[in-house]
Amino acid sequence: MGSLIYFFYTKSERKIFMKRILLLILALTLLAGCSGGGAEPAVTTEPTAGITTPVTEPVTEPATTPATEPAVTTEPLVDAPYTNPLTGEGRMEPQTRRPYGVVINNIRAAQPLHGIGEADLLFEIVAEGGGSITRMLAVFTDVSDIPKIGSVRSTRTYLIDIARAYDGIFVHAGWSEYAHDLLKTTGWPFLNGLYGDAASYYYRDQDRIDSGYALEHTLFTTGNNILSYTADKGYRTDAKFDSYGLTFAEDGTPNGETANTITLSFYKGGKKTELNYDAQHGCYYGTQHWSSHSAPIADANTDKAVPFENVFILYAKTTTDGYRMFADLVGSGSGYYACGGKLVPIQWSRTSETAPFVYTLTDGTPIQQGVGKSYVGIIPTGSPVDYE
């Protein structure tokens, strides 16, 4: 009976039908061969009390650290007719959802991080403290079903600029006065965890509170809450672009120097991030270093280190008013690109605040990056980058 139904399809429909059968077989094979993985995190109760705005960054050590077991990288789907425009990974359906950019609290006392393993792009950039404090912007094409995201923290203007490069709905908890003005004057869609009816969509992690975390390191949300908040705000959710200026190759290894270990500094003597190439999995895994503490770039939802097929390091003019930091992300600058254990110098450019980042080799040749997730470290011009 199944074969009769098959021949009632058109030729093109039969082709899609066979692709789906192949994908089902592939998925079953992968499931049969995989084992292990971290346990699901305990679900915390969402409080009904109002949310207050924190004002200071504490220096207390985090109560817990996630396991460093690496996550296994995902292979692109066989004969998939569509691709994820941010990773190049295969999809059976076109990417029609607008991305989200979520501000992730990355001070050492806020570790571990939740939900970043589902991000397609993970940006890291200075926040304040002379380079000792960084924030992350996790860019997702799909936030649905992520059980816990955060801790979510306040934004700066350049984090908004990064989200705008991908037409991303902006998710944060608080803002600097400059970031507030930018969101209000541009009308960019945002979901503020410390604003209006946010208590319905964000919650304080009681386990963290009981463990002694400062209040500003306890605010979380979920993927479904983000989607509900978006719907209640009435924001556009369909993707504006089908490409974000990125091109991909199955092997994105550049013709460059060996870079099995890459270390970038956020100002001299400031916080450092180290990326180490794992030849077995074909990707980089990250470790964050503060003055007296280190932690893996890992997702506490799964207790897995996050794999990055691509590493971008971008130099940007960075200034301060004595407290707030500012980074110029429009125009052009230099940097590095690494994939497959090799690294090359590059140029980056953006033509406007809403234009995507464009990456080329120094001779202007567009970069074809590897299929998979990317880490993008944006550091002040002149900050040291070491690799070997």
PDB file of C-alpha atoms in Angstrom, residues 20-307:
ATOM      1  CA  ARG A  20      12.460  12.673   4.188  1.00  0.00           C
ATOM      2  CA  ILE A  21      12.753   8.854   4.303  1.00  0.00           C
ATOM      3  CA  LEU A  22      16.551   9.148   4.086  1.00  0.00           C
ATOM      4  CA  LEU A  23      16.574  11.749   6.835  1.00  0.00           C
ATOM      5  CA  LEU A  24      14.398   9.534   9.047  1.00  0.00           C
ATOM      6  CA  ILE A  25      16.816   6.621   8.563  1.00  0.00           C
ATOM      7  CA  LEU A  26      19.769   8.901   9.302  1.00  0.00           C
ATOM      8  CA  ALA A  27      18.096  10.241  12.461  1.00  0.00           C
ATOM      9  CA  LEU A  28      17.297   6.717  13.711  1.00  0.00           C
ATOM     10  CA  THR A  29      20.882   5.639  13.042  1.00  0.00           C
ATOM     11  CA  LEU A  30      22.284   8.593  14.970  1.00  0.00           C
ATOM     12  CA  LEU A  31      19.921   7.959  17.886  1.00  0.00           C
ATOM     13  CA  ALA A  32      20.960   4.312  18.041  1.00  0.00           C
ATOM     14  CA  GLY A  33      24.629   5.268  18.136  1.00  0.00           C
ATOM     15  CA  CYS A  34      24.493   8.058  20.704  1.00  0.00           C
ATOM     16  CA  SER A  35      24.493   7.804  24.476  1.00  0.00           C
ATOM     17  CA  GLY A  36      25.273   9.962  27.494  1.00  0.00           C
ATOM     18  CA  GLY A  37      24.488  13.676  27.942  1.00  0.00           C
ATOM     19  CA  GLY A  38      23.764  15.802  30.965  1.00  0.00           C
ATOM     20  CA  ALA A  39      20.560  15.636  32.932  1.00  0.00           C
ATOM     21  CA  GLU A  40      17.865  18.212  32.453  1.00  0.00           C
ATOM     22  CA  PRO A  41      18.152  21.118  34.914  1.00  0.00           C
ATOM     23  CA  ALA A  42      15.654  21.431  37.722  1.00  0.00           C
ATOM     24  CA  VAL A  43      12.764  23.713  36.873  1.00  0.00           C
ATOM     25  CA  THR A  44      12.557  26.692  39.178  1.00  0.00           C
ATOM     26  CA  THR A  45       9.303  28.272  40.242  1.00  0.00           C
ATOM     27  CA  GLU A  46       8.555  31.607  38.600  1.00  0.00           C
ATOM     28  CA  PRO A  47       8.014  34.227  41.320  1.00  0.00           C
ATOM     29  CA  THR A  48       5.101  36.594  41.213  1.00  0.00           C
ATOM     30  CA  ALA A  49       6.916  39.461  42.930  1.00  0.00           C
ATOM     31  CA  GLY A  50       8.086  42.458  40.926  1.00  0.00           C
ATOM     32  CA  ILE A  51      11.572  42.610  39.469  1.00  0.00           C
ATOM     33  CA  THR A  52      13.981  45.235  40.731  1.00  0.00           C
ATOM     34  CA  THR A  53      16.856  46.774  38.808  1.00  0.00           C
ATOM     35  CA  PRO A  54      20.357  45.872  40.078  1.00  0.00           C
ATOM     36  CA  VAL A  55      22.958  48.611  40.193  1.00  0.00           C
ATOM     37  CA  THR A  56      26.329  47.028  40.938  1.00  0.00           C
ATOM     38  CA  GLU A  57      28.504  44.156  39.703  1.00  0.00           C
ATOM     39  CA  PRO A  58      29.574  41.883  42.619  1.00  0.00           C
ATOM     40  CA  VAL A  59      32.828  39.941  42.708  1.00  0.00           C
ATOM     41  CA  THR A  60      31.597  36.800  44.476  1.00  0.00           C
ATOM     42  CA  GLU A  61      32.550  33.461  42.964  1.00  0.00           C
ATOM     43  CA  PRO A  62      29.853  31.415  41.208  1.00  0.00           C
ATOM     44  CA  ALA A  63      28.303  28.614  43.197  1.00  0.00           C
ATOM     45  CA  THR A  64      28.458  26.007  40.429  1.00  0.00           C
ATOM     46  CA  THR A  65      30.463  25.179  37.326  1.00  0.00           C
ATOM     47  CA  PRO A  66      29.146  23.115  34.399  1.00  0.00           C
ATOM     48  CA  ALA A  67      30.847  19.953  33.213  1.00  0.00           C
ATOM     49  CA  THR A  68      33.386  20.360  30.424  1.00  0.00           C
ATOM     50  CA  GLU A  69      32.375  17.323  28.388  1.00  0.00           C
ATOM     51  CA  PRO A  70      32.261  18.551  24.785  1.00  0.00           C
ATOM     52  CA  ALA A  71      29.107  18.501  22.745  1.00  0.00           C
ATOM     53  CA  VAL A  72      29.210  16.430  19.580  1.00  0.00           C
ATOM     54  CA  THR A  73      28.949  18.603  16.501  1.00  0.00           C
ATOM     55  CA  THR A  74      25.935  18.182  14.227  1.00  0.00           C
ATOM     56  CA  GLU A  75      26.465  17.074  10.656  1.00  0.00           C
ATOM     57  CA  PRO A  76      24.575  18.930   7.919  1.00  0.00           C
ATOM     58  CA  LEU A  77      21.418  17.157   6.735  1.00  0.00           C
ATOM     59  CA  VAL A  78      21.852  14.943   3.693  1.00  0.00           C
ATOM     60  CA  ASP A  79      20.356  16.573   0.557  1.00  0.00           C
ATOM     61  CA  ALA A  80      18.488  19.132   2.674  1.00  0.00           C
ATOM     62  CA  PRO A  81      16.853  21.623   0.277  1.00  0.00           C
ATOM     63  CA  TYR A  82      17.389  24.660   2.568  1.00  0.00           C
ATOM     64  CA  THR A  83      20.068  25.975   4.872  1.00  0.00           C
ATOM     65  CA  ASN A  84      20.243  27.944   8.086  1.00  0.00           C
ATOM     66  CA  PRO A  85      21.524  31.351   6.913  1.00  0.00           C
ATOM     67  CA  LEU A  86      23.619  31.841  10.078  1.00  0.00           C
ATOM     68  CA  THR A  87      25.310  28.408  10.206  1.00  0.00           C
ATOM     69  CA  GLY A  88      25.002  26.882   6.732  1.00  0.00           C
ATOM     70  CA  GLU A  89      23.492  23.742   8.287  1.00  0.00           C
ATOM     71  CA  GLY A  90      20.862  21.898   6.302  1.00  0.00           C
ATOM     72  CA  ARG A  91      17.144  22.330   6.938  1.00  0.00           C
ATOM     73  CA  MET A  92      14.100  20.599   5.496  1.00  0.00           C
ATOM     74  CA  GLU A  93      12.143  23.878   5.611  1.00  0.00           C
ATOM     75  CA  PRO A  94      13.200  27.451   4.833  1.00  0.00           C
ATOM     76  CA  GLN A  95      14.205  29.713   7.708  1.00  0.00           C
ATOM     77  CA  THR A  96      11.228  32.058   7.946  1.00  0.00           C
ATOM     78  CA  ARG A  97      11.472  33.189  11.586  1.00  0.00           C
ATOM     79  CA  ARG A  98      13.112  36.431  12.572  1.00  0.00           C
ATOM     80  CA  PRO A  99      16.230  35.849  14.741  1.00  0.00           C
ATOM     81  CA  TYR A 100      16.572  36.869  18.383  1.00  0.00           C
ATOM     82  CA  GLY A 101      19.551  38.505  20.062  1.00  0.00           C
ATOM     83  CA  VAL A 102      19.743  37.805  23.810  1.00  0.00           C
ATOM     84  CA  VAL A 103      22.114  39.647  26.160  1.00  0.00           C
ATOM     85  CA  ILE A 104      23.858  37.047  28.329  1.00  0.00           C
ATOM     86  CA  ASN A 105      25.422  38.039  31.652  1.00  0.00           C
ATOM     87  CA  ASN A 106      29.051  36.919  31.437  1.00  0.00           C
ATOM     88  CA  ILE A 107      30.752  38.314  34.534  1.00  0.00           C
ATOM     89  CA  ARG A 108      32.620  35.555  36.366  1.00  0.00           C
ATOM     90  CA  ALA A 109      30.162  35.583  39.273  1.00  0.00           C
ATOM     91  CA  ALA A 110      27.279  34.856  36.862  1.00  0.00           C
ATOM     92  CA  GLN A 111      28.643  31.516  35.652  1.00  0.00           C
ATOM     93  CA  PRO A 112      27.427  29.038  34.505  1.00  0.00           C
ATOM     94  CA  LEU A 113      25.541  30.190  31.407  1.00  0.00           C
ATOM     95  CA  HIS A 114      22.273  28.657  30.202  1.00  0.00           C
ATOM     96  CA  GLY A 115      20.956  28.242  26.664  1.00  0.00           C
ATOM     97  CA  ILE A 116      24.039  29.358  24.727  1.00  0.00           C
ATOM     98  CA  GLY A 117      24.491  25.910  23.188  1.00  0.00           C
ATOM     99  CA  GLU A 118      21.417  26.584  21.039  1.00  0.00           C
ATOM    100  CA  ALA A 119      22.787  29.888  19.682  1.00  0.00           C
ATOM    101  CA  ASP A 120      23.912  30.058  16.061  1.00  0.00           C
ATOM    102  CA  LEU A 121      26.294  32.952  16.741  1.00  0.00           C
ATOM    103  CA  LEU A 122      27.845  33.878  20.080  1.00  0.00           C
ATOM    104  CA  PHE A 123      29.342  37.365  20.295  1.00  0.00           C
ATOM    105  CA  GLU A 124      31.535  38.502  23.173  1.00  0.00           C
ATOM    106  CA  ILE A 125      32.451  42.148  23.780  1.00  0.00           C
ATOM    107  CA  VAL A 126      33.545  44.398  26.641  1.00  0.00           C
ATOM    108  CA  ALA A 127      30.840  45.860  28.867  1.00  0.00           C
ATOM    109  CA  GLU A 128      32.721  47.973  31.387  1.00  0.00           C
ATOM    110  CA  GLY A 129      35.414  47.676  34.031  1.00  0.00           C
ATOM    111  CA  GLY A 130      38.310  48.470  31.693  1.00  0.00           C
ATOM    112  CA  GLY A 131      37.986  45.171  29.849  1.00  0.00           C
ATOM    113  CA  SER A 132      37.545  42.941  32.917  1.00  0.00           C
ATOM    114  CA  ILE A 133      33.795  42.548  32.316  1.00  0.00           C
ATOM    115  CA  THR A 134      32.338  41.252  29.073  1.00  0.00           C
ATOM    116  CA  ARG A 135      28.804  40.541  27.902  1.00  0.00           C
ATOM    117  CA  MET A 136      27.667  38.024  25.323  1.00  0.00           C
ATOM    118  CA  LEU A 137      25.012  38.397  22.684  1.00  0.00           C
ATOM    119  CA  ALA A 138      23.590  35.010  21.709  1.00  0.00           C
ATOM    120  CA  VAL A 139      21.903  35.093  18.289  1.00  0.00           C
ATOM    121  CA  PHE A 140      19.273  32.397  17.727  1.00  0.00           C
ATOM    122  CA  THR A 141      17.289  31.472  14.636  1.00  0.00           C
ATOM    123  CA  ASP A 142      15.056  29.341  16.862  1.00  0.00           C
ATOM    124  CA  VAL A 143      14.467  29.861  20.604  1.00  0.00           C
ATOM    125  CA  SER A 144      11.467  27.543  20.913  1.00  0.00           C
ATOM    126  CA  ASP A 145      11.769  24.792  23.502  1.00  0.00           C
ATOM    127  CA  ILE A 146      14.957  26.160  25.124  1.00  0.00           C
ATOM    128  CA  PRO A 147      14.142  25.458  28.803  1.00  0.00           C
ATOM    129  CA  LYS A 148      16.321  28.143  30.387  1.00  0.00           C
ATOM    130  CA  ILE A 149      18.172  31.157  28.959  1.00  0.00           C
ATOM    131  CA  GLY A 150      20.462  33.504  30.872  1.00  0.00           C
ATOM    132  CA  SER A 151      21.185  34.938  33.156  1.00  0.00           C
ATOM    133  CA  VAL A 152      19.879  37.901  31.145  1.00  0.00           C
ATOM    134  CA  ARG A 153      21.559  41.245  31.719  1.00  0.00           C
ATOM    135  CA  SER A 154      21.434  44.914  30.715  1.00  0.00           C
ATOM    136  CA  THR A 155      22.432  46.170  27.287  1.00  0.00           C
ATOM    137  CA  ARG A 156      24.846  48.613  25.749  1.00  0.00           C
ATOM    138  CA  THR A 157      24.439  50.398  22.405  1.00  0.00           C
ATOM    139  CA  TYR A 158      26.823  48.116  20.492  1.00  0.00           C
ATOM    140  CA  LEU A 159      24.950  44.985  21.579  1.00  0.00           C
ATOM    141  CA  ILE A 160      21.853  46.481  19.975  1.00  0.00           C
ATOM    142  CA  ASP A 161      23.919  47.198  16.842  1.00  0.00           C
ATOM    143  CA  ILE A 162      24.913  43.535  16.619  1.00  0.00           C
ATOM    144  CA  ALA A 163      21.297  42.363  16.918  1.00  0.00           C
ATOM    145  CA  ARG A 164      20.263  44.857  14.246  1.00  0.00           C
ATOM    146  CA  ALA A 165      22.837  43.324  11.877  1.00  0.00           C
ATOM    147  CA  TYR A 166      20.660  40.195  11.853  1.00  0.00           C
ATOM    148  CA  ASP A 167      17.247  41.900  12.093  1.00  0.00           C
ATOM    149  CA  GLY A 168      17.032  40.351  15.560  1.00  0.00           C
ATOM    150  CA  ILE A 169      14.344  41.036  18.144  1.00  0.00           C
ATOM    151  CA  PHE A 170      16.342  42.254  21.130  1.00  0.00           C
ATOM    152  CA  VAL A 171      16.088  40.493  24.520  1.00  0.00           C
ATOM    153  CA  HIS A 172      17.691  42.107  27.591  1.00  0.00           C
ATOM    154  CA  ALA A 173      17.168  43.157  31.218  1.00  0.00           C
ATOM    155  CA  GLY A 174      17.820  46.841  31.720  1.00  0.00           C
ATOM    156  CA  TRP A 175      19.901  49.316  29.725  1.00  0.00           C
ATOM    157  CA  SER A 176      22.397  52.108  29.912  1.00  0.00           C
ATOM    158  CA  GLU A 177      20.970  55.573  29.313  1.00  0.00           C
ATOM    159  CA  TYR A 178      22.526  55.547  25.831  1.00  0.00           C
ATOM    160  CA  ALA A 179      21.059  52.153  24.964  1.00  0.00           C
ATOM    161  CA  HIS A 180      17.649  53.275  26.207  1.00  0.00           C
ATOM    162  CA  ASP A 181      17.776  56.291  23.904  1.00  0.00           C
ATOM    163  CA  LEU A 182      18.880  54.161  20.935  1.00  0.00           C
ATOM    164  CA  LEU A 183      16.015  51.676  21.316  1.00  0.00           C
ATOM    165  CA  LYS A 184      13.466  54.438  21.778  1.00  0.00           C
ATOM    166  CA  THR A 185      14.633  56.627  18.877  1.00  0.00           C
ATOM    167  CA  THR A 186      14.992  53.739  16.399  1.00  0.00           C
ATOM    168  CA  GLY A 187      11.811  51.956  17.465  1.00  0.00           C
ATOM    169  CA  TRP A 188      13.712  48.652  17.426  1.00  0.00           C
ATOM    170  CA  PRO A 189      11.680  45.780  18.953  1.00  0.00           C
ATOM    171  CA  PHE A 190      12.899  44.835  22.425  1.00  0.00           C
ATOM    172  CA  LEU A 191      11.828  42.577  25.289  1.00  0.00           C
ATOM    173  CA  ASN A 192      13.106  44.162  28.493  1.00  0.00           C
ATOM    174  CA  GLY A 193      13.165  41.913  31.549  1.00  0.00           C
ATOM    175  CA  LEU A 194      13.018  44.932  33.871  1.00  0.00           C
ATOM    176  CA  TYR A 195      10.182  46.797  32.233  1.00  0.00           C
ATOM    177  CA  GLY A 196       6.387  46.832  32.296  1.00  0.00           C
ATOM    178  CA  ASP A 197       4.821  43.377  32.370  1.00  0.00           C
ATOM    179  CA  ALA A 198       8.168  41.527  32.197  1.00  0.00           C
ATOM    180  CA  ALA A 199       7.475  39.499  35.369  1.00  0.00           C
ATOM    181  CA  SER A 200       5.123  37.354  33.288  1.00  0.00           C
ATOM    182  CA  TYR A 201       7.990  36.261  31.016  1.00  0.00           C
ATOM    183  CA  TYR A 202      11.139  36.368  33.190  1.00  0.00           C
ATOM    184  CA  TYR A 203      11.811  34.811  36.564  1.00  0.00           C
ATOM    185  CA  ARG A 204      14.335  34.846  39.378  1.00  0.00           C
ATOM    186  CA  ASP A 205      16.129  31.532  39.886  1.00  0.00           C
ATOM    187  CA  GLN A 206      15.439  30.695  43.517  1.00  0.00           C
ATOM    188  CA  ASP A 207      18.221  28.106  43.611  1.00  0.00           C
ATOM    189  CA  ARG A 208      20.713  30.821  42.708  1.00  0.00           C
ATOM    190  CA  ILE A 209      19.296  33.177  45.289  1.00  0.00           C
ATOM    191  CA  ASP A 210      19.538  30.469  47.950  1.00  0.00           C
ATOM    192  CA  SER A 211      23.133  29.749  46.864  1.00  0.00           C
ATOM    193  CA  GLY A 212      24.192  33.332  47.455  1.00  0.00           C
ATOM    194  CA  TYR A 213      24.241  34.732  43.928  1.00  0.00           C
ATOM    195  CA  ALA A 214      23.742  38.498  43.751  1.00  0.00           C
ATOM    196  CA  LEU A 215      20.265  39.401  42.515  1.00  0.00           C
ATOM    197  CA  GLU A 216      21.467  40.693  39.133  1.00  0.00           C
ATOM    198  CA  HIS A 217      22.810  37.225  38.304  1.00  0.00           C
ATOM    199  CA  THR A 218      19.498  35.408  38.870  1.00  0.00           C
ATOM    200  CA  LEU A 219      17.201  36.601  36.052  1.00  0.00           C
ATOM    201  CA  PHE A 220      16.219  34.012  33.440  1.00  0.00           C
ATOM    202  CA  THR A 221      13.658  33.361  30.755  1.00  0.00           C
ATOM    203  CA  THR A 222      12.694  30.485  28.445  1.00  0.00           C
ATOM    204  CA  GLY A 223      12.319  30.141  24.702  1.00  0.00           C
ATOM    205  CA  ASN A 224       8.570  29.784  24.932  1.00  0.00           C
ATOM    206  CA  ASN A 225       8.333  32.837  27.194  1.00  0.00           C
ATOM    207  CA  ILE A 226      10.260  34.871  24.631  1.00  0.00           C
ATOM    208  CA  LEU A 227       7.861  33.772  21.899  1.00  0.00           C
ATOM    209  CA  SER A 228       4.834  34.607  24.072  1.00  0.00           C
ATOM    210  CA  TYR A 229       6.227  38.035  24.975  1.00  0.00           C
ATOM    211  CA  THR A 230       6.870  38.717  21.276  1.00  0.00           C
ATOM    212  CA  ALA A 231       3.306  37.779  20.378  1.00  0.00           C
ATOM    213  CA  ASP A 232       1.895  39.989  23.129  1.00  0.00           C
ATOM    214  CA  LYS A 233       3.986  42.904  21.869  1.00  0.00           C
ATOM    215  CA  GLY A 234       2.783  42.319  18.320  1.00  0.00           C
ATOM    216  CA  TYR A 235       6.265  42.434  16.814  1.00  0.00           C
ATOM    217  CA  ARG A 236       6.959  41.241  13.289  1.00  0.00           C
ATOM    218  CA  THR A 237       8.273  37.666  13.437  1.00  0.00           C
ATOM    219  CA  ASP A 238       8.833  36.778   9.784  1.00  0.00           C
ATOM    220  CA  ALA A 239      12.426  36.904   8.542  1.00  0.00           C
ATOM    221  CA  LYS A 240      13.266  40.001   6.526  1.00  0.00           C
ATOM    222  CA  PHE A 241      16.278  38.427   4.797  1.00  0.00           C
ATOM    223  CA  ASP A 242      17.117  34.954   3.554  1.00  0.00           C
ATOM    224  CA  SER A 243      20.840  35.728   3.774  1.00  0.00           C
ATOM    225  CA  TYR A 244      22.983  37.737   6.171  1.00  0.00           C
ATOM    226  CA  GLY A 245      26.050  38.179   4.000  1.00  0.00           C
ATOM    227  CA  LEU A 246      27.578  34.845   5.043  1.00  0.00           C
ATOM    228  CA  THR A 247      28.774  32.107   2.669  1.00  0.00           C
ATOM    229  CA  PHE A 248      29.650  28.551   3.686  1.00  0.00           C
ATOM    230  CA  ALA A 249      31.717  25.588   2.550  1.00  0.00           C
ATOM    231  CA  GLU A 250      31.778  22.027   3.839  1.00  0.00           C
ATOM    232  CA  ASP A 251      35.442  22.639   4.668  1.00  0.00           C
ATOM    233  CA  GLY A 252      36.003  26.214   5.758  1.00  0.00           C
ATOM    234  CA  THR A 253      39.665  25.701   6.689  1.00  0.00           C
ATOM    235  CA  PRO A 254      41.606  28.722   5.405  1.00  0.00           C
ATOM    236  CA  ASN A 255      45.077  28.609   3.883  1.00  0.00           C
ATOM    237  CA  GLY A 256      46.716  30.130   6.929  1.00  0.00           C
ATOM    238  CA  GLU A 257      48.921  29.571   9.940  1.00  0.00           C
ATOM    239  CA  THR A 258      48.468  26.849  12.525  1.00  0.00           C
ATOM    240  CA  ALA A 259      46.130  27.975  15.297  1.00  0.00           C
ATOM    241  CA  ASN A 260      45.328  25.085  17.602  1.00  0.00           C
ATOM    242  CA  THR A 261      45.144  27.513  20.517  1.00  0.00           C
ATOM    243  CA  ILE A 262      43.908  31.097  20.155  1.00  0.00           C
ATOM    244  CA  THR A 263      43.858  33.558  23.041  1.00  0.00           C
ATOM    245  CA  LEU A 264      42.246  36.995  22.769  1.00  0.00           C
ATOM    246  CA  SER A 265      42.390  39.697  25.426  1.00  0.00           C
ATOM    247  CA  PHE A 266      39.743  42.310  26.156  1.00  0.00           C
ATOM    248  CA  TYR A 267      42.259  45.093  26.804  1.00  0.00           C
ATOM    249  CA  LYS A 268      45.790  44.403  28.003  1.00  0.00           C
ATOM    250  CA  GLY A 269      45.634  42.697  31.364  1.00  0.00           C
ATOM    251  CA  GLY A 270      41.871  42.293  31.103  1.00  0.00           C
ATOM    252  CA  LYS A 271      39.651  39.263  30.772  1.00  0.00           C
ATOM    253  CA  LYS A 272      40.813  36.614  28.249  1.00  0.00           C
ATOM    254  CA  THR A 273      39.065  33.986  26.167  1.00  0.00           C
ATOM    255  CA  GLU A 274      40.947  30.943  24.911  1.00  0.00           C
ATOM    256  CA  LEU A 275      39.765  28.779  21.994  1.00  0.00           C
ATOM    257  CA  ASN A 276      41.292  25.310  21.618  1.00  0.00           C
ATOM    258  CA  TYR A 277      40.941  23.236  18.465  1.00  0.00           C
ATOM    259  CA  ASP A 278      39.685  19.680  18.878  1.00  0.00           C
ATOM    260  CA  ALA A 279      40.775  17.759  15.785  1.00  0.00           C
ATOM    261  CA  GLN A 280      38.567  14.765  16.653  1.00  0.00           C
ATOM    262  CA  HIS A 281      35.380  16.855  16.534  1.00  0.00           C
ATOM    263  CA  GLY A 282      36.664  19.405  14.017  1.00  0.00           C
ATOM    264  CA  CYS A 283      35.784  22.446  16.125  1.00  0.00           C
ATOM    265  CA  TYR A 284      36.996  24.874  18.765  1.00  0.00           C
ATOM    266  CA  TYR A 285      36.022  24.791  22.432  1.00  0.00           C
ATOM    267  CA  GLY A 286      36.361  27.886  24.594  1.00  0.00           C
ATOM    268  CA  THR A 287      37.614  28.642  28.093  1.00  0.00           C
ATOM    269  CA  GLN A 288      37.188  31.996  29.815  1.00  0.00           C
ATOM    270  CA  HIS A 289      39.939  33.353  32.052  1.00  0.00           C
ATOM    271  CA  TRP A 290      39.578  36.071  34.665  1.00  0.00           C
ATOM    272  CA  SER A 291      42.372  37.131  37.020  1.00  0.00           C
ATOM    273  CA  SER A 292      41.835  34.238  39.437  1.00  0.00           C
ATOM    274  CA  HIS A 293      39.123  32.098  37.900  1.00  0.00           C
ATOM    275  CA  SER A 294      38.461  30.087  34.726  1.00  0.00           C
ATOM    276  CA  ALA A 295      35.299  28.556  33.292  1.00  0.00           C
ATOM    277  CA  PRO A 296      34.413  26.733  30.070  1.00  0.00           C
ATOM    278  CA  ILE A 297      32.124  28.240  27.472  1.00  0.00           C
ATOM    279  CA  ALA A 298      29.456  25.664  28.174  1.00  0.00           C
ATOM    280  CA  ASP A 299      25.686  25.347  28.305  1.00  0.00           C
ATOM    281  CA  ALA A 300      24.515  24.451  31.803  1.00  0.00           C
ATOM    282  CA  ASN A 301      21.233  23.177  30.326  1.00  0.00           C
ATOM    283  CA  THR A 302      23.153  20.190  28.960  1.00  0.00           C
ATOM    284  CA  ASP A 303      26.474  20.347  30.839  1.00  0.00           C
ATOM    285  CA  LYS A 304      28.194  20.355  27.450  1.00  0.00           C
ATOM    286  CA  ALA A 305      30.950  22.604  26.148  1.00  0.00           C
ATOM    287  CA  VAL A 306      29.764  24.598  23.123  1.00  0.00           C
ATOM    288  CA  PRO A 307      31.452  23.632  19.812  1.00  0.00           C
TER     289      PRO A 307
END
